[in-house]
Short mmCIF file of C-alpha atoms and ligand atoms in Angstrom, two decimals:
data_model
loop_
_atom_site.label_atom_id
_atom_site.label_comp_id
_atom_site.label_asym_id
_atom_site.label_seq_id
_atom_site.Cartn_x
_atom_site.Cartn_y
_atom_site.Cartn_z
CA MET A 77 14.31 4.59 13.13
CA ASN A 78 12.98 8.06 12.38
CA GLU A 79 11.03 9.76 15.18
CA GLY A 80 9.75 12.49 12.89
CA GLY A 81 7.66 10.46 10.45
CA PRO A 82 8.65 8.58 7.30
CA ASN A 83 12.05 9.25 5.72
CA ARG A 84 12.27 8.64 1.98
CA GLN A 85 16.05 8.58 1.73
CA ALA A 86 16.18 6.02 4.53
CA ALA A 87 13.53 3.97 2.71
CA ILE A 88 15.55 3.99 -0.53
CA ALA A 89 18.63 2.81 1.40
CA LYS A 90 16.67 0.12 3.22
CA TYR A 91 15.19 -1.28 0.03
CA ARG A 92 18.52 -1.17 -1.77
CA LYS A 93 19.53 -3.92 0.63
CA ALA A 94 16.15 -5.63 0.90
CA ALA A 95 15.08 -5.79 -2.77
CA SER A 96 16.83 -9.00 -3.79
CA SER A 97 15.45 -11.05 -0.89
CA TYR A 98 12.12 -9.23 -0.48
CA ASP A 99 9.87 -11.65 -2.37
CA ALA A 100 11.17 -14.68 -0.52
CA ARG A 101 10.91 -13.01 2.88
CA ALA A 102 7.46 -11.52 2.29
CA ARG A 103 5.88 -14.63 0.74
CA LEU A 104 4.04 -15.50 3.97
CA TYR A 105 2.03 -12.27 3.71
CA ARG A 106 0.94 -12.73 0.11
CA ARG A 107 -2.41 -14.24 1.00
CA TYR A 108 -3.28 -10.99 2.78
CA GLY A 109 -2.29 -9.06 -0.32
CA ARG A 110 -4.75 -11.22 -2.26
CA MET A 111 -7.43 -10.51 0.36
CA ALA A 112 -6.81 -6.76 0.04
CA VAL A 113 -7.05 -7.01 -3.76
CA ALA A 114 -10.36 -8.89 -3.40
CA CYS A 115 -11.67 -6.05 -1.19
CA LEU A 116 -11.17 -3.65 -4.11
CA ASP A 117 -14.00 -5.37 -5.94
CA LEU A 118 -12.32 -4.63 -9.29
CA ARG A 119 -14.17 -4.97 -12.58
CA PRO A 120 -12.81 -5.63 -16.08
CA GLY A 121 -11.69 -2.32 -17.53
CA ASP A 122 -10.94 -0.68 -14.16
CA ARG A 123 -7.84 1.42 -13.61
CA VAL A 124 -6.13 0.81 -10.26
CA VAL A 125 -3.07 2.25 -8.57
CA ASP A 126 -0.81 -0.12 -6.63
CA VAL A 127 0.63 2.39 -4.15
CA ALA A 128 4.29 1.69 -3.27
CA CYS A 129 4.08 -1.45 -5.40
CA GLY A 130 7.61 -2.59 -4.48
CA THR A 131 8.62 -5.70 -6.41
CA GLY A 132 5.12 -5.95 -7.88
CA ALA A 133 4.08 -8.97 -5.85
CA ASN A 134 0.39 -7.99 -6.09
CA LEU A 135 0.43 -7.11 -9.77
CA GLN A 136 -0.68 -10.49 -11.07
CA HIS A 137 -3.88 -10.40 -8.98
CA LEU A 138 -4.66 -6.86 -10.06
CA VAL A 139 -3.95 -7.59 -13.73
CA LYS A 140 -6.19 -10.66 -13.64
CA ARG A 141 -9.11 -8.68 -12.25
CA VAL A 142 -8.95 -5.58 -14.47
CA GLY A 143 -8.29 -7.62 -17.62
CA ALA A 144 -6.69 -6.52 -20.86
CA GLY A 145 -8.97 -3.49 -21.10
CA GLY A 146 -8.00 -2.19 -17.67
CA GLN A 147 -4.82 -0.66 -16.35
CA VAL A 148 -2.60 -1.19 -13.31
CA ILE A 149 -0.30 1.66 -12.30
CA GLY A 150 2.44 0.70 -9.86
CA VAL A 151 4.31 3.53 -8.14
CA ASP A 152 7.41 3.17 -5.97
CA LEU A 153 10.31 5.35 -4.92
CA SER A 154 12.87 2.56 -4.66
CA PRO A 155 14.68 1.95 -7.97
CA ASP A 156 15.82 -1.43 -6.65
CA MET A 157 12.31 -2.64 -5.82
CA LEU A 158 10.94 -1.23 -9.06
CA ASN A 159 13.58 -3.08 -11.10
CA VAL A 160 12.26 -6.36 -9.73
CA ALA A 161 8.72 -5.23 -10.61
CA ARG A 162 9.84 -4.32 -14.15
CA ASP A 163 11.44 -7.75 -14.65
CA ARG A 164 8.27 -9.39 -13.38
CA SER A 165 6.06 -7.35 -15.69
CA GLN A 166 8.25 -8.02 -18.72
CA ARG A 167 8.45 -11.73 -17.93
CA HIS A 168 4.66 -11.95 -17.87
CA GLY A 169 4.22 -9.65 -20.86
CA TRP A 170 1.70 -7.43 -19.07
CA ALA A 171 0.86 -4.74 -21.59
CA ASN A 172 -1.53 -2.97 -19.23
CA VAL A 173 0.92 -2.41 -16.36
CA VAL A 174 2.60 0.98 -16.05
CA LEU A 175 5.39 1.33 -13.50
CA VAL A 176 6.27 4.77 -12.22
CA ALA A 177 9.47 5.59 -10.34
CA ALA A 178 8.39 8.33 -7.95
CA ALA A 179 7.50 9.16 -4.40
CA ILE A 180 3.75 8.78 -4.20
CA GLU A 181 3.52 12.24 -2.62
CA GLU A 182 4.50 13.77 -5.97
CA ALA A 183 3.59 11.04 -8.43
CA GLU A 184 1.71 12.18 -11.50
CA LEU A 185 -1.20 9.83 -11.96
CA PRO A 186 -4.14 9.73 -14.30
CA VAL A 187 -7.25 11.23 -12.75
CA GLY A 188 -10.46 9.33 -12.10
CA LEU A 189 -8.85 6.04 -11.01
CA ASP A 190 -11.27 3.36 -9.86
CA ALA A 191 -9.29 1.95 -6.95
CA ALA A 192 -6.13 2.16 -4.85
CA LEU A 193 -4.24 -0.64 -3.12
CA PHE A 194 -2.00 0.08 -0.11
CA SER A 195 -0.27 -3.25 0.56
CA LEU A 196 2.39 -3.21 3.29
CA THR A 197 2.78 0.55 2.98
CA HIS A 198 3.12 1.78 6.56
CA ASP A 199 5.42 4.73 5.71
CA VAL A 200 3.10 5.94 2.96
CA LEU A 201 0.05 5.78 5.21
CA GLN A 202 1.80 8.02 7.74
CA SER A 203 2.38 10.70 5.11
CA LYS A 204 -0.62 13.04 4.81
CA ARG A 205 0.67 14.32 1.46
CA ALA A 206 0.98 10.79 0.12
CA VAL A 207 -2.54 9.79 1.06
CA GLU A 208 -3.91 13.07 -0.29
CA ASN A 209 -2.15 12.69 -3.62
CA VAL A 210 -3.65 9.24 -4.07
CA VAL A 211 -7.15 10.34 -3.07
CA ARG A 212 -6.94 13.35 -5.39
CA HIS A 213 -6.56 10.99 -8.36
CA LEU A 214 -9.42 8.67 -7.47
CA ARG A 215 -12.93 9.03 -8.81
CA PRO A 216 -15.85 9.56 -6.44
CA GLY A 217 -16.92 6.17 -5.06
CA ALA A 218 -13.50 4.60 -5.79
CA ARG A 219 -12.53 1.61 -3.65
CA VAL A 220 -9.53 1.60 -1.32
CA ALA A 221 -7.96 -1.34 0.52
CA SER A 222 -4.95 -1.66 2.77
CA PHE A 223 -3.21 -4.36 4.70
CA GLY A 224 -0.12 -4.33 6.83
CA ALA A 225 1.48 -4.83 10.20
CA LYS A 226 0.39 -3.09 13.37
CA GLN A 227 1.10 -2.99 17.07
CA PRO A 228 -0.82 -5.90 18.65
CA LYS A 229 -2.92 -5.29 21.74
CA GLY A 230 -4.80 -7.62 24.05
CA ILE A 231 -3.99 -11.30 23.59
CA GLY A 232 -1.35 -10.54 20.93
CA ARG A 233 0.48 -7.92 23.01
CA PRO A 234 3.44 -10.21 23.88
CA LEU A 235 4.16 -10.46 20.14
CA GLY A 236 4.67 -6.71 19.86
CA MET A 237 8.47 -6.81 20.03
CA VAL A 238 8.67 -9.50 17.35
CA VAL A 239 6.34 -7.58 15.03
CA ARG A 240 8.45 -4.44 15.41
CA ARG A 241 11.66 -6.34 14.78
CA VAL A 242 10.29 -7.77 11.52
CA ALA A 243 8.67 -4.47 10.46
CA ASP A 244 11.87 -2.56 11.19
CA ARG A 245 13.34 -4.01 7.98
CA TYR A 246 10.65 -2.32 5.93
CA VAL A 247 9.52 0.89 7.63
CA THR A 248 11.32 4.07 8.59
CA THR A 249 8.88 5.15 11.28
CA PHE A 250 6.72 3.49 13.91
CA ASP A 251 4.53 6.58 14.15
CA GLY A 252 0.92 5.49 13.86
CA PHE A 253 1.77 1.81 14.35
CA ASP A 254 -1.22 1.43 16.71
CA LEU A 255 -3.72 2.50 14.04
CA PRO A 256 -1.86 2.62 10.70
CA TRP A 257 -5.03 3.26 8.65
CA LEU A 258 -6.02 6.45 10.49
CA GLN A 259 -5.19 8.87 7.64
CA LEU A 260 -7.37 6.84 5.27
CA GLU A 261 -10.31 7.29 7.59
CA ALA A 262 -10.43 10.98 6.71
CA TYR A 263 -11.38 10.11 3.12
CA VAL A 264 -12.76 6.60 3.04
CA GLN A 265 -16.39 6.16 3.92
CA ASN A 266 -17.23 3.44 6.43
CA LEU A 267 -13.68 2.15 6.53
CA THR A 268 -13.96 -1.43 7.76
CA VAL A 269 -10.96 -2.69 9.71
CA ARG A 270 -10.35 -6.36 10.46
CA GLU A 271 -7.50 -7.48 12.67
CA LEU A 272 -5.30 -10.32 11.41
CA LEU A 273 -2.82 -12.61 13.13
CA MET A 274 -3.87 -11.85 16.72
CA GLY A 275 -3.78 -8.13 16.08
CA CYS A 276 -0.27 -8.13 14.57
CA GLY A 277 -1.78 -7.16 11.23
CA TYR A 278 -4.87 -5.55 9.75
CA LEU A 279 -6.97 -5.42 6.62
CA ALA A 280 -8.92 -2.22 5.96
CA TRP A 281 -11.25 -1.37 3.09
CA GLY A 282 -13.98 1.00 1.99
CA SER A 283 -14.81 3.54 -0.68
CA LEU A 284 -14.68 7.27 -1.22
CA PRO A 285 -17.96 9.13 -0.96
CA VAL A 286 -19.83 9.25 -4.25
CA GLU A 287 -20.12 13.04 -4.18
CA SER A 288 -17.31 15.05 -5.76
CA HIS A 289 -13.92 15.45 -4.03
CA THR A 290 -14.43 19.18 -4.00
CA THR A 291 -16.28 18.51 -0.77
CA LEU A 292 -13.26 16.68 0.67
CA GLU A 293 -10.73 18.72 2.55
CA LEU A 294 -7.65 18.12 0.45
CA SER A 295 -4.77 20.53 1.07
CA LYS A 296 -3.89 22.76 -1.83
C1 SAM B 135 7.08 -3.35 2.39
S1 SAM B 135 7.28 -2.75 0.76
C2 SAM B 135 5.70 -3.19 0.09
C3 SAM B 135 5.75 -3.49 -1.38
C4 SAM B 135 4.45 -4.03 -1.96
N1 SAM B 135 3.37 -3.07 -1.84
C5 SAM B 135 4.09 -5.35 -1.32
O1 SAM B 135 2.93 -5.51 -0.88
O2 SAM B 135 4.92 -6.25 -1.31
C6 SAM B 135 7.11 -0.98 0.98
C7 SAM B 135 7.40 -0.20 -0.28
O3 SAM B 135 7.06 1.17 -0.06
C8 SAM B 135 7.93 1.95 -0.85
N2 SAM B 135 7.81 3.34 -0.40
C9 SAM B 135 8.10 3.84 0.83
N3 SAM B 135 7.81 5.15 0.88
C10 SAM B 135 7.33 5.50 -0.35
C11 SAM B 135 6.86 6.71 -0.92
N4 SAM B 135 6.80 7.84 -0.22
N5 SAM B 135 6.46 6.70 -2.20
C12 SAM B 135 6.50 5.56 -2.94
N6 SAM B 135 6.94 4.38 -2.45
C13 SAM B 135 7.33 4.35 -1.16
C14 SAM B 135 9.27 1.29 -0.65
O4 SAM B 135 10.20 1.67 -1.63
C15 SAM B 135 8.87 -0.19 -0.70
O5 SAM B 135 9.00 -0.71 -2.00
#
């Protein structure tokens, strides 16, 4: 586990091993993915980025909501996870899904996107450059939603070790595990955070301010 923040090479290695069994292992969390997608309040014709889309497990819900006139852009740095997503997309014949093999920190995206989904993306949320690059490509007022695991407190505290053991398969840092959404708060207005599963998980959503991003403090 990396003490100094997320480690992309370690993530690629982790997901090389995890890709083939990922969908089966992560199926219990899919309902939360659907909840996060619902929080995006997508409309037909919208363009949405599925940040660190992995095997594309959320694609079908996004595609359904944006319709044939919309677009879903999935970005992931793991070639192994993205291969599963590509198979899935081809199998379904989704003409409006674009899959991009890149680290989200440097991904080239269309500008003016309507929404961004961060589903089970702890590493990405701990990278200031990653969050900034997504925000930079969103339109003013765009919707953002995230769900994932977190360190439980209060009644769920005894479950903390178990949550970390499970999350350890998928993250390269536990930095920010108390409040994984914190970097989003800098950009997302009125970020609403709801705890899930006795505080072992969270769902967070909100929108960018409607005024132009030039007023946001994005690094150059
Ligand atoms: C737990 S999986 C989540 C996949 C998918 N979003 C889901 O809900 O099932 C985390 C994904 O983040 C990807 N990832 C990690 N760091 C990344 C980065 N900097 N840029 C793009 N993808 C990244 C990994 O390759 C992996 O596919």
